[in-house]
Amino acid sequence: MEYDKGQLWFEDELARGCAGIDDVDREFLARYKRVIGAEHMDDERLLVARDFLRDGRLTDAGVILFAADPMRFLPSAWVRVLRVDGTELRTGRNLNITKDVEFSGPLVSVVEKAGALIEALLRDFQVLDDNVRFKTVPEYPRFAWFEGLVNAVAHRDYSLQGDYTRVMIFDNRLEITSPGTLPNRVTLENMRTTRFARNPKICHVLTSFEMVRELNEGVHRMYEEMDELGLPAPEFSEPNGMVVKLVLRNDIARRVPYVAAADEVPNMARNKTDDHGLVVNGQELTPVERTALDIAARDGKVSTRILAQEAGIGLRTASKTLAALAERGLLTWHGTSRRDPQQHYTSK
């Protein structure tokens, strides 16, 4: 309670295990000195001046920010990034984790490395703009998920051991979970306008690397960035009163997945042709064909019956339309035979 009220600061306490100057990552410390313009200062003198080293021992903030191996002294001071295949995590034989990487070390380096992996794991999508043109957009605004990551490590309760900061990327959402509840006067209702740093020294160093916004615009801007991309607002919660959880949803049902190498031509042309058709891969689409592709993108698949219902056409016409799109390489057919009642098509 004293930590949350700001009467005591866990980051100011001397780290367990007698962490000292020999445990510091000198390469990262040299980088920090360059950032703050203190290259001329002796390493130990700088750490003492910034109150990260006291009586020859590193504080908890000193360990978190500068130790080569913080987990020796704070076993929960790490970040885990997971990619899950699907919308729910399964276990046992059905385990569907496709990527699982742990990051430890000086906190700034952890944020940078975890951020690089997250960016690599996220996808690009194609959406139709107001002019009926396809444009490529990121799965989530970079500012939103990166701000969420930084906030999670900057404001987490490091006094709580046994848990760690976790990023989980599902097909339809990204979740960031951080140990501890919201600090002091910050609540779920006022967090867009209220600021309280549980770890002010840690935040100050992250600010030196331009990772933390001191004027509290970060959370508010997350909402704005998600809204500009047409995505649902960020969802903050405190499950079980033990952690702070951020959920970003990608609204995948309204987007067309876009995957291409840097030197490939995008699958969707970016120009409208006329009032009746849209060009895809140099091929004009009819309104019915466009409806078929929209259904496949929205639902993950499209069948003859569903297309017929939504486009208001006969089953025979719907079947011919889907077969033609498959022949043109825009859809993929799935089934055991042409009489298979479960046959359907998916987007390429």
XYZ file of C-alpha atoms in Angstrom:
348
model
C 0.000 0.000 0.000
C 2.868 2.370 0.745
C 4.326 1.671 -2.717
C 0.996 2.418 -4.400
C 0.521 5.621 -2.412
C 3.982 6.863 -3.324
C 5.115 6.885 0.314
C 7.817 4.341 -0.521
C 9.402 3.506 -3.857
C 10.328 -0.099 -4.500
C 12.702 1.034 -7.238
C 14.750 2.957 -4.633
C 15.384 -0.058 -2.401
C 18.734 -1.838 -2.572
C 18.475 -4.925 -4.749
C 18.653 -8.344 -3.181
C 21.741 -10.426 -3.754
C 24.212 -7.566 -3.377
C 24.104 -6.465 -7.005
C 26.980 -4.090 -7.664
C 28.891 -2.222 -10.325
C 30.330 -5.468 -11.715
C 26.816 -6.605 -12.636
C 26.214 -3.596 -14.872
C 26.008 -3.947 -18.671
C 28.804 -1.502 -19.475
C 27.935 -1.331 -23.164
C 24.388 -0.231 -22.447
C 25.556 2.173 -19.734
C 27.885 3.795 -22.279
C 24.909 4.185 -24.595
C 22.885 5.834 -21.821
C 25.741 8.227 -21.099
C 25.803 9.278 -24.747
C 22.047 9.872 -24.737
C 22.189 12.180 -21.705
C 25.481 13.823 -22.715
C 27.535 12.435 -19.826
C 30.257 10.559 -21.730
C 32.924 12.237 -19.610
C 31.590 10.864 -16.319
C 32.938 7.762 -14.627
C 30.424 4.885 -14.674
C 30.222 4.497 -10.926
C 30.042 8.214 -10.311
C 27.137 8.564 -12.754
C 25.150 5.730 -11.174
C 25.696 7.216 -7.722
C 24.697 10.677 -8.930
C 21.469 9.293 -10.398
C 20.824 7.263 -7.232
C 21.030 3.913 -9.007
C 24.052 2.885 -6.912
C 24.254 3.364 -3.164
C 27.040 2.165 -0.833
C 28.397 0.064 -3.687
C 25.063 -1.683 -4.289
C 22.600 -1.262 -7.123
C 19.037 -0.266 -6.316
C 16.153 -2.209 -7.824
C 15.831 0.493 -10.489
C 19.561 0.192 -11.159
C 19.186 -3.562 -11.675
C 16.129 -3.237 -13.900
C 17.685 -0.541 -16.051
C 21.369 -1.408 -16.182
C 22.104 -4.980 -15.036
C 23.263 -7.391 -17.712
C 21.124 -10.099 -16.090
C 18.377 -8.508 -13.958
C 16.701 -11.879 -13.373
C 19.545 -12.875 -11.042
C 18.202 -10.348 -8.572
C 14.585 -9.851 -9.688
C 13.420 -13.153 -11.212
C 10.243 -11.598 -12.643
C 11.996 -8.744 -14.474
C 11.459 -10.031 -17.996
C 9.074 -9.828 -20.938
C 7.539 -12.735 -22.822
C 6.077 -12.421 -26.343
C 3.830 -15.173 -27.709
C 2.087 -15.661 -31.055
C -1.035 -17.843 -30.883
C -2.535 -19.531 -33.930
C -6.225 -18.763 -33.562
C -8.366 -16.687 -31.232
C -8.026 -18.793 -28.073
C -5.032 -20.407 -26.349
C -5.169 -24.199 -26.259
C -3.054 -26.576 -24.201
C -1.670 -30.100 -24.265
C -1.677 -31.836 -27.635
C -3.682 -28.970 -29.074
C -1.148 -26.324 -28.017
C -1.301 -23.591 -30.650
C 1.618 -21.315 -29.735
C 3.701 -20.669 -32.854
C 6.211 -18.235 -31.312
C 7.403 -17.895 -27.737
C 10.375 -15.646 -26.938
C 11.622 -14.319 -23.592
C 13.528 -11.059 -23.206
C 15.727 -9.998 -20.296
C 18.527 -7.486 -19.828
C 18.619 -3.690 -19.480
C 15.017 -2.538 -19.748
C 15.503 -0.262 -22.752
C 17.071 -3.116 -24.710
C 14.240 -5.428 -23.678
C 11.642 -2.975 -24.988
C 13.517 -2.525 -28.257
C 13.987 -6.258 -28.878
C 10.472 -7.217 -27.840
C 9.093 -4.387 -29.964
C 11.043 -5.570 -33.001
C 9.638 -9.086 -32.626
C 6.076 -7.851 -32.163
C 6.368 -5.712 -35.288
C 7.644 -8.715 -37.261
C 4.770 -10.908 -36.054
C 2.016 -8.435 -36.902
C 0.377 -8.458 -40.310
C -0.645 -5.919 -42.922
C -4.201 -5.812 -44.254
C -5.995 -4.330 -47.228
C -9.162 -2.350 -46.703
C -11.424 -0.367 -48.985
C -11.293 3.371 -48.447
C -14.122 5.827 -49.065
C -13.157 6.020 -52.747
C -13.542 2.237 -53.133
C -9.805 1.791 -53.405
C -7.787 -0.828 -51.614
C -5.101 0.477 -49.301
C -2.618 -1.387 -47.134
C -2.866 -0.690 -43.397
C -1.096 -2.195 -40.376
C -2.879 -4.670 -38.135
C -2.648 -2.141 -35.284
C -1.218 1.404 -35.167
C 2.411 1.084 -34.110
C 2.027 3.841 -31.552
C -0.832 2.017 -29.810
C 0.866 -1.332 -29.236
C 4.303 0.152 -28.566
C 2.876 2.590 -26.021
C 1.067 -0.332 -24.418
C 4.323 -2.291 -24.179
C 6.271 0.634 -22.714
C 3.540 1.437 -20.188
C 3.455 -2.193 -19.110
C 7.149 -2.306 -18.205
C 7.399 1.301 -16.984
C 4.473 1.245 -14.566
C 4.306 -2.411 -13.495
C 4.662 -3.343 -9.846
C 8.147 -4.841 -9.655
C 7.668 -5.642 -5.971
C 5.325 -8.461 -7.028
C 7.361 -11.554 -7.737
C 6.151 -14.662 -9.532
C 4.696 -12.930 -12.595
C 6.096 -11.084 -15.606
C 5.037 -8.765 -18.424
C 3.382 -10.727 -21.201
C 2.383 -9.914 -24.796
C 0.061 -12.379 -26.541
C -0.788 -11.958 -30.227
C -3.962 -13.747 -31.331
C -5.545 -13.715 -34.780
C -8.121 -11.154 -33.704
C -6.453 -9.241 -30.865
C -3.253 -8.310 -29.053
C -3.114 -8.569 -25.258
C -0.537 -6.973 -22.949
C -0.622 -8.003 -19.290
C 1.442 -6.357 -16.550
C 1.715 -7.388 -12.872
C 0.074 -5.097 -10.334
C -2.947 -2.822 -10.355
C -3.145 0.762 -11.534
C -1.125 2.972 -9.159
C -2.357 5.580 -6.702
C -5.043 7.901 -8.103
C -5.114 6.368 -11.585
C -8.318 4.452 -12.357
C -9.811 2.798 -15.420
C -12.155 5.785 -15.696
C -9.575 8.611 -15.486
C -6.458 7.020 -16.966
C -6.707 9.084 -20.170
C -6.266 12.298 -18.188
C -4.494 11.300 -14.950
C -0.864 10.361 -14.494
C 1.030 8.812 -11.622
C 4.394 7.098 -12.104
C 4.877 4.097 -9.842
C 8.537 3.984 -10.933
C 9.584 7.595 -11.619
C 13.319 6.864 -11.997
C 12.653 4.057 -14.460
C 10.248 6.308 -16.361
C 12.849 9.079 -16.462
C 15.426 6.833 -18.127
C 12.855 5.560 -20.624
C 11.990 9.187 -21.332
C 15.670 9.868 -22.102
C 15.322 7.264 -24.863
C 12.052 8.911 -25.979
C 9.974 5.905 -24.989
C 7.782 7.471 -22.274
C 5.637 10.564 -22.745
C 5.876 12.727 -19.637
C 2.816 14.867 -20.368
C 0.297 11.999 -20.257
C -0.660 12.176 -23.922
C 0.308 8.546 -24.512
C -2.897 6.743 -23.479
C -5.123 9.403 -25.032
C -3.231 9.143 -28.303
C -3.662 5.351 -28.284
C -7.424 5.888 -28.485
C -7.018 8.424 -31.289
C -4.704 6.193 -33.335
C -7.029 3.187 -33.064
C -9.994 5.336 -34.047
C -8.177 6.779 -37.073
C -7.550 3.252 -38.331
C -11.217 2.378 -37.860
C -10.464 -0.059 -35.035
C -12.262 -0.574 -31.694
C -11.064 1.506 -28.756
C -8.326 0.056 -26.509
C -9.737 -2.031 -23.656
C -8.094 -1.653 -20.235
C -9.057 -3.867 -17.300
C -7.775 -5.186 -13.963
C -8.608 -8.919 -13.974
C -8.881 -10.276 -10.442
C -7.339 -7.061 -9.118
C -3.902 -8.553 -9.732
C -2.800 -7.281 -13.144
C -3.419 -4.508 -15.645
C -4.512 -5.824 -19.023
C -4.678 -4.006 -22.357
C -6.530 -5.508 -25.317
C -6.267 -4.139 -28.854
C -8.688 -5.666 -31.368
C -7.915 -5.748 -35.078
C -11.484 -6.033 -36.389
C -10.303 -8.766 -38.730
C -13.796 -9.533 -40.041
C -13.781 -6.277 -42.021
C -10.282 -6.640 -43.428
C -8.726 -8.549 -46.289
C -5.424 -10.193 -45.271
C -2.521 -8.957 -47.324
C 0.750 -10.865 -47.356
C 3.452 -10.086 -49.871
C 7.216 -9.948 -50.076
C 8.727 -6.504 -50.393
C 9.374 -6.982 -54.119
C 5.953 -8.485 -54.931
C 3.115 -6.613 -56.568
C 0.220 -6.195 -54.123
C -2.618 -8.625 -54.757
C -5.236 -5.911 -54.943
C -5.102 -3.091 -57.484
C -5.691 0.314 -55.968
C -8.004 1.833 -58.549
C -11.724 1.887 -59.124
C -12.701 1.182 -62.762
C -16.336 2.231 -62.992
C -19.632 1.990 -61.149
C -19.997 -1.720 -61.799
C -16.640 -3.330 -61.249
C -13.383 -3.298 -59.279
C -9.987 -4.365 -60.608
C -8.147 -7.157 -58.747
C -4.892 -8.529 -60.198
C -5.756 -6.721 -63.410
C -9.148 -8.477 -63.572
C -12.427 -6.598 -63.251
C -14.847 -7.843 -60.595
C -18.609 -7.803 -60.864
C -20.654 -6.784 -57.824
C -21.473 -10.461 -57.168
C -17.787 -11.443 -57.366
C -16.877 -8.635 -55.017
C -19.574 -9.834 -52.599
C -18.051 -13.317 -52.697
C -14.597 -11.977 -51.805
C -16.056 -9.789 -49.065
C -17.789 -12.807 -47.482
C -14.595 -14.877 -47.661
C -12.653 -12.081 -45.945
C -15.337 -11.515 -43.321
C -16.136 -15.127 -42.427
C -12.909 -16.862 -43.442
C -14.775 -18.820 -46.128
C -17.682 -18.591 -48.574
C -20.058 -21.273 -49.835
C -22.506 -21.424 -52.719
C -25.495 -21.226 -50.388
C -24.201 -18.215 -48.419
C -23.279 -16.291 -51.588
C -26.676 -16.987 -53.084
C -28.420 -15.709 -49.968
C -26.365 -12.529 -49.541
C -26.150 -11.612 -53.227
C -29.782 -12.496 -53.962
C -28.932 -14.862 -56.814
C -29.645 -18.494 -57.671
C -27.515 -21.385 -56.464
C -26.370 -22.184 -60.007
C -25.139 -18.621 -60.581
C -23.443 -18.568 -57.191
C -21.680 -21.877 -57.930
C -20.427 -20.627 -61.302
C -19.244 -17.356 -59.754
C -17.172 -19.097 -57.086
C -15.706 -21.587 -59.543
C -14.703 -18.728 -61.849
C -13.000 -16.854 -59.022
C -11.081 -20.016 -58.133
C -9.979 -20.456 -61.747
C -8.698 -16.874 -61.738
C -6.670 -17.580 -58.606
C -8.663 -15.316 -56.294
C -10.237 -18.083 -54.219
C -9.168 -21.596 -53.186
C -11.662 -24.483 -53.323
C -11.912 -26.957 -50.455
C -13.866 -30.210 -50.567
C -13.738 -33.944 -51.252
C -15.842 -33.738 -54.434
C -18.128 -31.367 -56.287
C -21.060 -33.021 -54.517
C -19.529 -32.496 -51.073
C -22.142 -30.585 -49.005
C -19.289 -29.051 -46.921
C -17.320 -27.682 -49.861
C -16.375 -24.027 -49.651
C -13.853 -21.446 -50.834
C -11.292 -19.332 -48.968
C -9.389 -16.170 -49.891
C -5.932 -16.598 -51.428
